[in-house]
Amino acid sequence: MVRVGGRSVGWVPPLLLLIAVAVADANTGGQFRMISWIVLVPGIAAAICGVWGTAVYAVLAVVTYYSVDSAWPHQYQSGLPDFILVAVGGLLATLACAVRMRGERRMLHIRDVADTTRRVVLRPLPPGWGGLDHAAVYLAADTEARVGGDFYDIQPGPHGTRVLIGDVQGKGLGAVETAAALLGAFREAGYHEPDLATVAARLEARMMRHRCHTAALGRSDGDRFATAVLVGFPPDDPGAVDTVVFGHEPPLAVGPHGVRELPVTGGLPIGLAELGSAPPPVRRLPLAADETLLLVTDGVTEARDRQGCFYGHAEEVARAAAIDARVAAPRRLVRLVRDGTLRHCGGRLGDDTTVFAVRRRGDWKQPKRWP
């Protein structure tokens, strides 16, 4: 637990305390005996050392106690009661360390499970995946959970590369389940369906099926919905993108000439289609080769400072792009928005936060055949 230069030095503090107590007791008068303080040594070892290390310090504490105490005349010795105190204290410290180590192993196992779940829901994206330069930052509001209701993915296919980013209403495992269901539907429909409107309809249908399933289980979270942005990069038009907005923050196009919000009409969130008269429209909009699409969730747009003011990521990106056009690169852009969000809210995220940036690679060509 205590490391310096990559090496464990957890054994040093108990050793220093052991030496300090022994030396102090030897150099104080017979009326002031402090050798029984050595019981603190295995207690400290139990907090920062392993089980065997703690057991060794428990034995050293008993041996040191006996050696130092025996060196005094009989009338000044602490005697048997304190000897029992040191021995029992060492035994209890060793048992406490064993309990701590078992709890740490359980915690690490749970963290591994959470990391595996995160990799399944938010699968790693290879560099240049789908002909896109991309970068993403995901920050869970609950740092222990490590995964939440935000989701994003890139799915290449014979009908172009599709991108999805979204935010499931609510928190907890129910939100993770819903995000996983939507991503599964997107990965299949985004590959097979030639029309982006059909992909959007498949997402709505998958949400309804998922809600029916959770309602049949008797759960109270069967009315979830999700805001999202669905983007298609058509292979026959390298200067444009198709977009569908489900009640989400519109994408920003960031390039050397500034920042602009794509003029898309936002439809209802996924799962609330029955409240509207028509599905969200598909808009084809121009996107220059040197422009990057910036997509964020409400963890960015609703981040507040101490005065309750919202974070204006578009304004900050515009200022940074005016100073240095290279900020439009996906990695730099994501880093800029992430750092700005955390700085604005003082590191206190009120919601899951995702920053996702994509742009076409100049050397990418549509494959002639797909498996």
mmCIF file of C-alpha atoms in Angstrom:
data_model
loop_
_atom_site.group_PDB
_atom_site.id
_atom_site.type_symbol
_atom_site.label_atom_id
_atom_site.label_comp_id
_atom_site.label_asym_id
_atom_site.label_seq_id
_atom_site.Cartn_x
_atom_site.Cartn_y
_atom_site.Cartn_z
ATOM 1 C CA MET A 1 0.000 0.000 0.000
ATOM 2 C CA VAL A 2 2.995 2.311 0.614
ATOM 3 C CA ARG A 3 5.341 2.535 -2.369
ATOM 4 C CA VAL A 4 8.352 4.649 -3.283
ATOM 5 C CA GLY A 5 9.775 4.377 -6.769
ATOM 6 C CA GLY A 6 7.552 1.391 -7.489
ATOM 7 C CA ARG A 7 8.860 -0.573 -4.489
ATOM 8 C CA SER A 8 6.846 -1.446 -1.412
ATOM 9 C CA VAL A 9 8.083 0.315 1.736
ATOM 10 C CA GLY A 10 5.159 -0.535 3.977
ATOM 11 C CA TRP A 11 7.520 -2.394 6.310
ATOM 12 C CA VAL A 12 9.481 0.785 7.136
ATOM 13 C CA PRO A 13 7.016 2.705 9.428
ATOM 14 C CA PRO A 14 6.437 -0.225 11.851
ATOM 15 C CA LEU A 15 10.174 -0.895 11.998
ATOM 16 C CA LEU A 16 10.948 2.733 12.775
ATOM 17 C CA LEU A 17 8.286 2.753 15.499
ATOM 18 C CA LEU A 18 9.669 -0.478 16.988
ATOM 19 C CA ILE A 19 13.172 0.998 17.180
ATOM 20 C CA ALA A 20 11.891 4.340 18.487
ATOM 21 C CA VAL A 21 9.901 2.775 21.348
ATOM 22 C CA ALA A 22 12.778 0.508 22.364
ATOM 23 C CA VAL A 23 15.354 3.329 22.295
ATOM 24 C CA ALA A 24 13.033 5.746 24.115
ATOM 25 C CA ASP A 25 12.304 3.222 26.854
ATOM 26 C CA ALA A 26 16.002 2.499 27.311
ATOM 27 C CA ASN A 27 16.822 6.195 27.650
ATOM 28 C CA THR A 28 14.091 7.236 30.076
ATOM 29 C CA GLY A 29 14.014 6.814 33.797
ATOM 30 C CA GLY A 30 12.629 3.823 35.616
ATOM 31 C CA GLN A 31 9.576 5.820 36.703
ATOM 32 C CA PHE A 32 8.556 6.384 33.069
ATOM 33 C CA ARG A 33 8.213 3.069 31.260
ATOM 34 C CA MET A 34 6.851 3.124 27.699
ATOM 35 C CA ILE A 35 7.873 -0.281 26.387
ATOM 36 C CA SER A 36 4.226 -1.367 26.405
ATOM 37 C CA TRP A 37 3.656 1.158 23.593
ATOM 38 C CA ILE A 38 5.310 -1.386 21.351
ATOM 39 C CA VAL A 39 1.853 -2.950 20.994
ATOM 40 C CA LEU A 40 1.251 -0.206 18.390
ATOM 41 C CA VAL A 41 3.820 -1.763 16.046
ATOM 42 C CA PRO A 42 1.771 -4.785 14.872
ATOM 43 C CA GLY A 43 -1.322 -2.560 14.807
ATOM 44 C CA ILE A 44 0.309 -0.218 12.285
ATOM 45 C CA ALA A 45 1.704 -3.175 10.332
ATOM 46 C CA ALA A 46 -1.810 -4.604 10.069
ATOM 47 C CA ALA A 47 -2.907 -1.463 8.202
ATOM 48 C CA ILE A 48 -0.078 -1.262 5.629
ATOM 49 C CA CYS A 49 1.632 -4.676 5.482
ATOM 50 C CA GLY A 50 0.621 -8.179 4.510
ATOM 51 C CA VAL A 51 -0.387 -10.963 6.874
ATOM 52 C CA TRP A 52 3.084 -12.484 7.129
ATOM 53 C CA GLY A 53 4.676 -9.083 7.612
ATOM 54 C CA THR A 54 2.241 -8.300 10.410
ATOM 55 C CA ALA A 55 2.908 -11.677 12.045
ATOM 56 C CA VAL A 56 6.659 -11.009 11.926
ATOM 57 C CA TYR A 57 6.178 -7.634 13.597
ATOM 58 C CA ALA A 58 3.932 -9.225 16.235
ATOM 59 C CA VAL A 59 6.727 -11.653 17.113
ATOM 60 C CA LEU A 60 9.356 -8.880 17.030
ATOM 61 C CA ALA A 61 7.206 -6.784 19.350
ATOM 62 C CA VAL A 62 6.989 -9.631 21.908
ATOM 63 C CA VAL A 63 10.726 -10.396 21.687
ATOM 64 C CA THR A 64 11.690 -6.722 21.936
ATOM 65 C CA TYR A 65 9.340 -6.184 24.855
ATOM 66 C CA TYR A 66 10.812 -9.107 26.779
ATOM 67 C CA SER A 67 14.403 -8.101 26.004
ATOM 68 C CA VAL A 68 14.025 -4.436 26.945
ATOM 69 C CA ASP A 69 11.820 -5.044 29.970
ATOM 70 C CA SER A 70 14.178 -7.696 31.366
ATOM 71 C CA ALA A 71 17.102 -5.290 31.216
ATOM 72 C CA TRP A 72 15.596 -3.183 34.019
ATOM 73 C CA PRO A 73 15.739 -3.990 37.727
ATOM 74 C CA HIS A 74 12.758 -5.907 39.026
ATOM 75 C CA GLN A 75 11.058 -2.905 40.647
ATOM 76 C CA TYR A 76 10.980 -1.025 37.328
ATOM 77 C CA GLN A 77 9.774 -3.858 35.067
ATOM 78 C CA SER A 78 6.331 -3.608 33.447
ATOM 79 C CA GLY A 79 5.901 -7.307 34.001
ATOM 80 C CA LEU A 80 3.475 -9.984 32.890
ATOM 81 C CA PRO A 81 0.291 -7.890 32.365
ATOM 82 C CA ASP A 82 1.894 -5.716 29.700
ATOM 83 C CA PHE A 83 3.592 -8.757 28.169
ATOM 84 C CA ILE A 84 0.135 -10.310 27.708
ATOM 85 C CA LEU A 85 -1.102 -7.031 26.260
ATOM 86 C CA VAL A 86 1.662 -6.994 23.634
ATOM 87 C CA ALA A 87 1.193 -10.684 22.768
ATOM 88 C CA VAL A 88 -2.603 -10.473 22.448
ATOM 89 C CA GLY A 89 -2.312 -7.174 20.552
ATOM 90 C CA GLY A 90 0.014 -8.794 18.038
ATOM 91 C CA LEU A 91 -2.332 -11.748 17.577
ATOM 92 C CA LEU A 92 -5.371 -9.509 17.063
ATOM 93 C CA ALA A 93 -3.425 -7.301 14.650
ATOM 94 C CA THR A 94 -2.508 -10.343 12.567
ATOM 95 C CA LEU A 95 -6.140 -11.472 12.449
ATOM 96 C CA ALA A 96 -7.260 -7.948 11.525
ATOM 97 C CA CYS A 97 -4.710 -7.868 8.698
ATOM 98 C CA ALA A 98 -6.047 -11.171 7.367
ATOM 99 C CA VAL A 99 -9.568 -9.723 7.319
ATOM 100 C CA ARG A 100 -8.302 -6.580 5.567
ATOM 101 C CA MET A 101 -6.460 -8.574 2.912
ATOM 102 C CA ARG A 102 -9.544 -10.696 2.220
ATOM 103 C CA GLY A 103 -11.623 -7.543 1.816
ATOM 104 C CA GLU A 104 -9.029 -6.054 -0.551
ATOM 105 C CA ARG A 105 -9.043 -9.199 -2.693
ATOM 106 C CA ARG A 106 -12.836 -9.060 -2.859
ATOM 107 C CA MET A 107 -12.710 -5.375 -3.810
ATOM 108 C CA LEU A 108 -10.169 -6.042 -6.574
ATOM 109 C CA HIS A 109 -12.333 -8.863 -7.905
ATOM 110 C CA ILE A 110 -15.378 -6.591 -7.961
ATOM 111 C CA ARG A 111 -13.332 -3.930 -9.750
ATOM 112 C CA ASP A 112 -12.235 -6.485 -12.343
ATOM 113 C CA VAL A 113 -15.873 -7.442 -12.901
ATOM 114 C CA ALA A 114 -16.804 -3.759 -13.286
ATOM 115 C CA ASP A 115 -13.957 -3.215 -15.761
ATOM 116 C CA THR A 116 -15.042 -6.267 -17.746
ATOM 117 C CA THR A 117 -18.622 -4.994 -17.809
ATOM 118 C CA ARG A 118 -17.404 -1.628 -19.012
ATOM 119 C CA ARG A 119 -15.377 -3.226 -21.828
ATOM 120 C CA VAL A 120 -18.426 -5.241 -22.887
ATOM 121 C CA VAL A 121 -20.763 -2.240 -22.887
ATOM 122 C CA LEU A 122 -18.218 0.303 -24.134
ATOM 123 C CA ARG A 123 -16.020 -1.921 -26.252
ATOM 124 C CA PRO A 124 -12.509 -0.670 -27.068
ATOM 125 C CA LEU A 125 -12.345 0.973 -30.491
ATOM 126 C CA PRO A 126 -9.269 0.274 -32.647
ATOM 127 C CA PRO A 127 -7.397 3.258 -34.114
ATOM 128 C CA GLY A 128 -8.947 4.342 -37.390
ATOM 129 C CA TRP A 129 -11.980 2.107 -36.788
ATOM 130 C CA GLY A 130 -14.544 2.546 -39.535
ATOM 131 C CA GLY A 131 -12.303 5.026 -41.358
ATOM 132 C CA LEU A 132 -12.569 7.548 -38.528
ATOM 133 C CA ASP A 133 -10.050 9.218 -36.297
ATOM 134 C CA HIS A 134 -11.714 9.128 -32.896
ATOM 135 C CA ALA A 135 -11.167 9.831 -29.232
ATOM 136 C CA ALA A 136 -13.420 9.412 -26.224
ATOM 137 C CA VAL A 137 -13.438 10.143 -22.526
ATOM 138 C CA TYR A 138 -15.953 8.524 -20.203
ATOM 139 C CA LEU A 139 -16.193 9.675 -16.584
ATOM 140 C CA ALA A 140 -18.691 7.921 -14.329
ATOM 141 C CA ALA A 141 -20.303 10.130 -11.701
ATOM 142 C CA ASP A 142 -19.995 7.169 -9.314
ATOM 143 C CA THR A 143 -16.273 6.447 -9.444
ATOM 144 C CA GLU A 144 -16.743 3.093 -7.747
ATOM 145 C CA ALA A 145 -19.278 1.934 -10.349
ATOM 146 C CA ARG A 146 -16.902 2.707 -13.268
ATOM 147 C CA VAL A 147 -19.757 2.370 -15.765
ATOM 148 C CA GLY A 148 -23.151 4.035 -16.018
ATOM 149 C CA GLY A 149 -25.861 5.015 -18.449
ATOM 150 C CA ASP A 150 -23.758 6.865 -21.032
ATOM 151 C CA PHE A 151 -22.884 4.903 -24.162
ATOM 152 C CA TYR A 152 -21.097 5.384 -27.480
ATOM 153 C CA ASP A 153 -19.837 3.241 -30.336
ATOM 154 C CA ILE A 154 -18.666 3.206 -33.949
ATOM 155 C CA GLN A 155 -20.016 0.569 -36.315
ATOM 156 C CA PRO A 156 -18.537 0.267 -39.828
ATOM 157 C CA GLY A 157 -20.415 -1.649 -42.502
ATOM 158 C CA PRO A 158 -21.212 -1.960 -46.201
ATOM 159 C CA HIS A 159 -23.487 1.104 -46.022
ATOM 160 C CA GLY A 160 -20.967 3.396 -44.393
ATOM 161 C CA THR A 161 -19.775 3.990 -40.872
ATOM 162 C CA ARG A 162 -22.351 4.798 -38.202
ATOM 163 C CA VAL A 163 -21.704 6.503 -34.864
ATOM 164 C CA LEU A 164 -23.957 6.492 -31.802
ATOM 165 C CA ILE A 165 -23.698 8.393 -28.538
ATOM 166 C CA GLY A 166 -26.404 8.593 -25.895
ATOM 167 C CA ASP A 167 -27.439 8.865 -22.291
ATOM 168 C CA VAL A 168 -29.947 6.580 -20.565
ATOM 169 C CA GLN A 169 -32.294 8.233 -18.096
ATOM 170 C CA GLY A 170 -31.535 7.246 -14.531
ATOM 171 C CA LYS A 171 -28.595 5.524 -12.909
ATOM 172 C CA GLY A 172 -27.565 2.146 -11.582
ATOM 173 C CA LEU A 173 -27.501 -1.303 -13.130
ATOM 174 C CA GLY A 174 -30.832 -0.693 -14.861
ATOM 175 C CA ALA A 175 -29.279 2.133 -16.868
ATOM 176 C CA VAL A 176 -26.297 -0.081 -17.753
ATOM 177 C CA GLU A 177 -28.667 -2.827 -18.943
ATOM 178 C CA THR A 178 -30.559 -0.374 -21.141
ATOM 179 C CA ALA A 179 -27.341 1.031 -22.606
ATOM 180 C CA ALA A 180 -26.132 -2.488 -23.412
ATOM 181 C CA ALA A 181 -29.448 -3.314 -25.122
ATOM 182 C CA LEU A 182 -29.306 -0.191 -27.302
ATOM 183 C CA LEU A 183 -25.675 -0.748 -28.233
ATOM 184 C CA GLY A 184 -26.408 -4.336 -29.236
ATOM 185 C CA ALA A 185 -29.234 -3.184 -31.499
ATOM 186 C CA PHE A 186 -27.058 -0.432 -32.985
ATOM 187 C CA ARG A 187 -24.179 -2.794 -33.781
ATOM 188 C CA GLU A 188 -26.470 -5.114 -35.727
ATOM 189 C CA ALA A 189 -28.713 -2.554 -37.415
ATOM 190 C CA GLY A 190 -25.832 -0.165 -38.117
ATOM 191 C CA TYR A 191 -24.073 -2.886 -40.053
ATOM 192 C CA HIS A 192 -26.991 -4.440 -41.954
ATOM 193 C CA GLU A 193 -29.465 -1.620 -42.619
ATOM 194 C CA PRO A 194 -28.805 0.610 -45.654
ATOM 195 C CA ASP A 195 -31.058 3.423 -44.407
ATOM 196 C CA LEU A 196 -30.164 5.398 -41.298
ATOM 197 C CA ALA A 197 -33.863 5.961 -40.597
ATOM 198 C CA THR A 198 -34.285 2.188 -40.297
ATOM 199 C CA VAL A 199 -31.395 2.058 -37.825
ATOM 200 C CA ALA A 200 -33.164 4.733 -35.768
ATOM 201 C CA ALA A 201 -36.405 2.750 -35.877
ATOM 202 C CA ARG A 202 -34.593 -0.385 -34.742
ATOM 203 C CA LEU A 203 -33.255 1.498 -31.727
ATOM 204 C CA GLU A 204 -36.773 2.597 -30.794
ATOM 205 C CA ALA A 205 -38.104 -0.945 -31.191
ATOM 206 C CA ARG A 206 -35.295 -2.355 -29.066
ATOM 207 C CA MET A 207 -36.009 0.118 -26.304
ATOM 208 C CA MET A 208 -39.684 -0.844 -26.269
ATOM 209 C CA ARG A 209 -38.845 -4.550 -26.105
ATOM 210 C CA HIS A 210 -36.420 -3.915 -23.278
ATOM 211 C CA ARG A 211 -39.027 -1.934 -21.366
ATOM 212 C CA CYS A 212 -41.582 -4.716 -21.818
ATOM 213 C CA HIS A 213 -39.085 -7.215 -20.483
ATOM 214 C CA THR A 214 -38.247 -5.181 -17.371
ATOM 215 C CA ALA A 215 -41.948 -4.523 -16.755
ATOM 216 C CA ALA A 216 -42.665 -8.261 -17.009
ATOM 217 C CA LEU A 217 -40.033 -8.846 -14.348
ATOM 218 C CA GLY A 218 -41.984 -6.533 -12.066
ATOM 219 C CA ARG A 219 -39.267 -3.910 -11.882
ATOM 220 C CA SER A 220 -40.108 -0.268 -11.339
ATOM 221 C CA ASP A 221 -37.651 1.039 -13.947
ATOM 222 C CA GLY A 222 -39.632 -0.169 -16.965
ATOM 223 C CA ASP A 223 -40.255 3.358 -18.267
ATOM 224 C CA ARG A 224 -36.683 4.347 -19.073
ATOM 225 C CA PHE A 225 -35.788 6.409 -22.111
ATOM 226 C CA ALA A 226 -32.549 7.589 -23.665
ATOM 227 C CA THR A 227 -31.394 10.694 -25.468
ATOM 228 C CA ALA A 228 -28.995 9.997 -28.321
ATOM 229 C CA VAL A 229 -27.377 11.205 -31.510
ATOM 230 C CA LEU A 230 -27.042 8.839 -34.462
ATOM 231 C CA VAL A 231 -24.566 9.833 -37.162
ATOM 232 C CA GLY A 232 -23.905 8.182 -40.507
ATOM 233 C CA PHE A 233 -20.889 8.761 -42.738
ATOM 234 C CA PRO A 234 -22.191 7.866 -46.212
ATOM 235 C CA PRO A 235 -19.578 6.165 -48.421
ATOM 236 C CA ASP A 236 -20.863 7.931 -51.557
ATOM 237 C CA ASP A 237 -20.591 11.459 -50.146
ATOM 238 C CA PRO A 238 -17.338 12.153 -48.253
ATOM 239 C CA GLY A 239 -18.322 15.792 -47.687
ATOM 240 C CA ALA A 240 -21.480 15.129 -45.683
ATOM 241 C CA VAL A 241 -22.943 13.333 -42.683
ATOM 242 C CA ASP A 242 -26.419 12.022 -41.949
ATOM 243 C CA THR A 243 -27.736 12.814 -38.469
ATOM 244 C CA VAL A 244 -30.666 11.774 -36.313
ATOM 245 C CA VAL A 245 -31.125 13.477 -32.939
ATOM 246 C CA PHE A 246 -33.220 11.847 -30.198
ATOM 247 C CA GLY A 247 -33.731 14.752 -27.801
ATOM 248 C CA HIS A 248 -29.986 15.108 -27.344
ATOM 249 C CA GLU A 249 -27.486 17.952 -27.487
ATOM 250 C CA PRO A 250 -26.754 18.582 -31.217
ATOM 251 C CA PRO A 251 -23.239 17.798 -32.449
ATOM 252 C CA LEU A 252 -20.665 20.523 -32.938
ATOM 253 C CA ALA A 253 -18.471 20.726 -36.033
ATOM 254 C CA VAL A 254 -15.020 21.963 -35.030
ATOM 255 C CA GLY A 255 -12.526 22.993 -37.689
ATOM 256 C CA PRO A 256 -9.868 25.534 -38.607
ATOM 257 C CA HIS A 257 -12.559 28.073 -39.464
ATOM 258 C CA GLY A 258 -14.347 27.904 -36.130
ATOM 259 C CA VAL A 259 -17.100 26.022 -34.361
ATOM 260 C CA ARG A 260 -20.653 25.568 -35.583
ATOM 261 C CA GLU A 261 -23.624 23.655 -34.269
ATOM 262 C CA LEU A 262 -25.159 21.327 -36.816
ATOM 263 C CA PRO A 263 -28.666 22.608 -37.651
ATOM 264 C CA VAL A 264 -30.567 19.431 -36.827
ATOM 265 C CA THR A 265 -34.119 19.156 -35.558
ATOM 266 C CA GLY A 266 -34.232 17.133 -32.368
ATOM 267 C CA GLY A 267 -36.890 14.469 -32.056
ATOM 268 C CA LEU A 268 -38.146 12.758 -28.930
ATOM 269 C CA PRO A 269 -35.810 10.534 -26.883
ATOM 270 C CA ILE A 270 -35.626 6.829 -27.640
ATOM 271 C CA GLY A 271 -38.522 5.130 -25.900
ATOM 272 C CA LEU A 272 -40.957 8.056 -26.136
ATOM 273 C CA ALA A 273 -41.973 7.705 -29.769
ATOM 274 C CA GLU A 274 -45.623 7.131 -28.824
ATOM 275 C CA LEU A 275 -45.773 10.731 -27.599
ATOM 276 C CA GLY A 276 -44.947 12.144 -31.026
ATOM 277 C CA SER A 277 -46.564 12.093 -34.429
ATOM 278 C CA ALA A 278 -43.453 11.270 -36.476
ATOM 279 C CA PRO A 279 -40.033 9.716 -35.934
ATOM 280 C CA PRO A 280 -36.976 11.991 -35.754
ATOM 281 C CA PRO A 281 -35.956 13.070 -39.254
ATOM 282 C CA VAL A 282 -32.693 12.159 -40.955
ATOM 283 C CA ARG A 283 -30.765 15.260 -42.036
ATOM 284 C CA ARG A 284 -27.842 15.208 -44.453
ATOM 285 C CA LEU A 285 -25.518 18.089 -43.672
ATOM 286 C CA PRO A 286 -22.181 19.234 -45.081
ATOM 287 C CA LEU A 287 -19.055 18.381 -43.117
ATOM 288 C CA ALA A 288 -15.634 19.428 -44.371
ATOM 289 C CA ALA A 289 -12.769 16.971 -44.385
ATOM 290 C CA ASP A 290 -10.894 18.985 -41.762
ATOM 291 C CA GLU A 291 -13.875 19.312 -39.419
ATOM 292 C CA THR A 292 -14.330 17.130 -36.345
ATOM 293 C CA LEU A 293 -17.689 16.172 -34.899
ATOM 294 C CA LEU A 294 -17.824 16.785 -31.151
ATOM 295 C CA LEU A 295 -20.551 14.921 -29.260
ATOM 296 C CA VAL A 296 -21.116 15.179 -25.513
ATOM 297 C CA THR A 297 -23.640 14.018 -22.936
ATOM 298 C CA ASP A 298 -25.355 16.156 -20.327
ATOM 299 C CA GLY A 299 -22.567 15.561 -17.854
ATOM 300 C CA VAL A 300 -20.783 18.274 -19.863
ATOM 301 C CA THR A 301 -23.662 20.583 -20.709
ATOM 302 C CA GLU A 302 -25.118 20.499 -17.194
ATOM 303 C CA ALA A 303 -21.849 20.824 -15.265
ATOM 304 C CA ARG A 304 -22.146 23.720 -12.831
ATOM 305 C CA ASP A 305 -19.689 25.799 -10.876
ATOM 306 C CA ARG A 306 -20.139 27.001 -7.287
ATOM 307 C CA GLN A 307 -22.409 29.832 -8.459
ATOM 308 C CA GLY A 308 -24.671 27.403 -10.345
ATOM 309 C CA CYS A 309 -23.575 28.550 -13.814
ATOM 310 C CA PHE A 310 -23.513 25.945 -16.584
ATOM 311 C CA TYR A 311 -20.347 25.085 -18.453
ATOM 312 C CA GLY A 312 -20.250 26.511 -21.993
ATOM 313 C CA HIS A 313 -18.127 23.947 -23.796
ATOM 314 C CA ALA A 314 -18.923 25.371 -27.235
ATOM 315 C CA GLU A 315 -17.593 28.793 -26.261
ATOM 316 C CA GLU A 316 -14.429 27.345 -24.749
ATOM 317 C CA VAL A 317 -13.785 25.186 -27.809
ATOM 318 C CA ALA A 318 -14.328 28.218 -30.069
ATOM 319 C CA ARG A 319 -11.814 30.277 -28.086
ATOM 320 C CA ALA A 320 -9.249 27.477 -28.153
ATOM 321 C CA ALA A 321 -9.751 26.859 -31.895
ATOM 322 C CA ALA A 322 -9.256 30.565 -32.632
ATOM 323 C CA ILE A 323 -5.868 30.417 -30.891
ATOM 324 C CA ASP A 324 -4.715 27.068 -32.288
ATOM 325 C CA ALA A 325 -6.504 25.303 -35.150
ATOM 326 C CA ARG A 326 -4.834 22.020 -34.181
ATOM 327 C CA VAL A 327 -7.242 21.740 -31.250
ATOM 328 C CA ALA A 328 -9.733 20.253 -33.723
ATOM 329 C CA ALA A 329 -7.819 16.959 -33.643
ATOM 330 C CA PRO A 330 -10.043 14.435 -31.811
ATOM 331 C CA ARG A 331 -7.608 13.683 -28.984
ATOM 332 C CA ARG A 332 -6.887 17.339 -28.279
ATOM 333 C CA LEU A 333 -10.533 18.250 -28.528
ATOM 334 C CA VAL A 334 -11.639 15.570 -26.085
ATOM 335 C CA ARG A 335 -8.880 16.498 -23.652
ATOM 336 C CA LEU A 336 -9.851 20.171 -23.824
ATOM 337 C CA VAL A 337 -13.519 19.532 -23.036
ATOM 338 C CA ARG A 338 -12.741 16.993 -20.322
ATOM 339 C CA ASP A 339 -10.339 19.317 -18.525
ATOM 340 C CA GLY A 340 -12.702 22.264 -18.921
ATOM 341 C CA THR A 341 -15.625 20.317 -17.484
ATOM 342 C CA LEU A 342 -13.693 19.117 -14.454
ATOM 343 C CA ARG A 343 -12.250 22.563 -13.859
ATOM 344 C CA HIS A 344 -15.663 24.214 -14.118
ATOM 345 C CA CYS A 345 -17.374 21.880 -11.625
ATOM 346 C CA GLY A 346 -14.370 21.530 -9.349
ATOM 347 C CA GLY A 347 -14.151 17.804 -10.040
ATOM 348 C CA ARG A 348 -17.644 17.158 -8.622
ATOM 349 C CA LEU A 349 -19.492 15.498 -11.482
ATOM 350 C CA GLY A 350 -23.243 15.468 -11.058
ATOM 351 C CA ASP A 351 -23.845 12.956 -13.847
ATOM 352 C CA ASP A 352 -22.012 10.501 -16.062
ATOM 353 C CA THR A 353 -19.899 12.453 -18.537
ATOM 354 C CA THR A 354 -18.908 11.417 -22.050
ATOM 355 C CA VAL A 355 -16.913 13.408 -24.580
ATOM 356 C CA PHE A 356 -16.630 11.818 -28.031
ATOM 357 C CA ALA A 357 -14.942 13.246 -31.136
ATOM 358 C CA VAL A 358 -14.750 11.725 -34.627
ATOM 359 C CA ARG A 359 -13.681 12.806 -38.097
ATOM 360 C CA ARG A 360 -12.947 11.086 -41.377
ATOM 361 C CA ARG A 361 -9.466 9.814 -42.096
ATOM 362 C CA GLY A 362 -8.044 11.178 -45.289
ATOM 363 C CA ASP A 363 -6.558 7.813 -46.338
ATOM 364 C CA TRP A 364 -9.643 5.659 -45.755
ATOM 365 C CA LYS A 365 -11.417 3.863 -48.591
ATOM 366 C CA GLN A 366 -14.676 1.966 -48.456
ATOM 367 C CA PRO A 367 -13.925 -1.796 -48.550
ATOM 368 C CA LYS A 368 -15.314 -3.585 -51.595
ATOM 369 C CA ARG A 369 -16.555 -6.525 -49.545
ATOM 370 C CA TRP A 370 -17.667 -6.988 -45.963
ATOM 371 C CA PRO A 371 -17.892 -10.305 -44.109
#
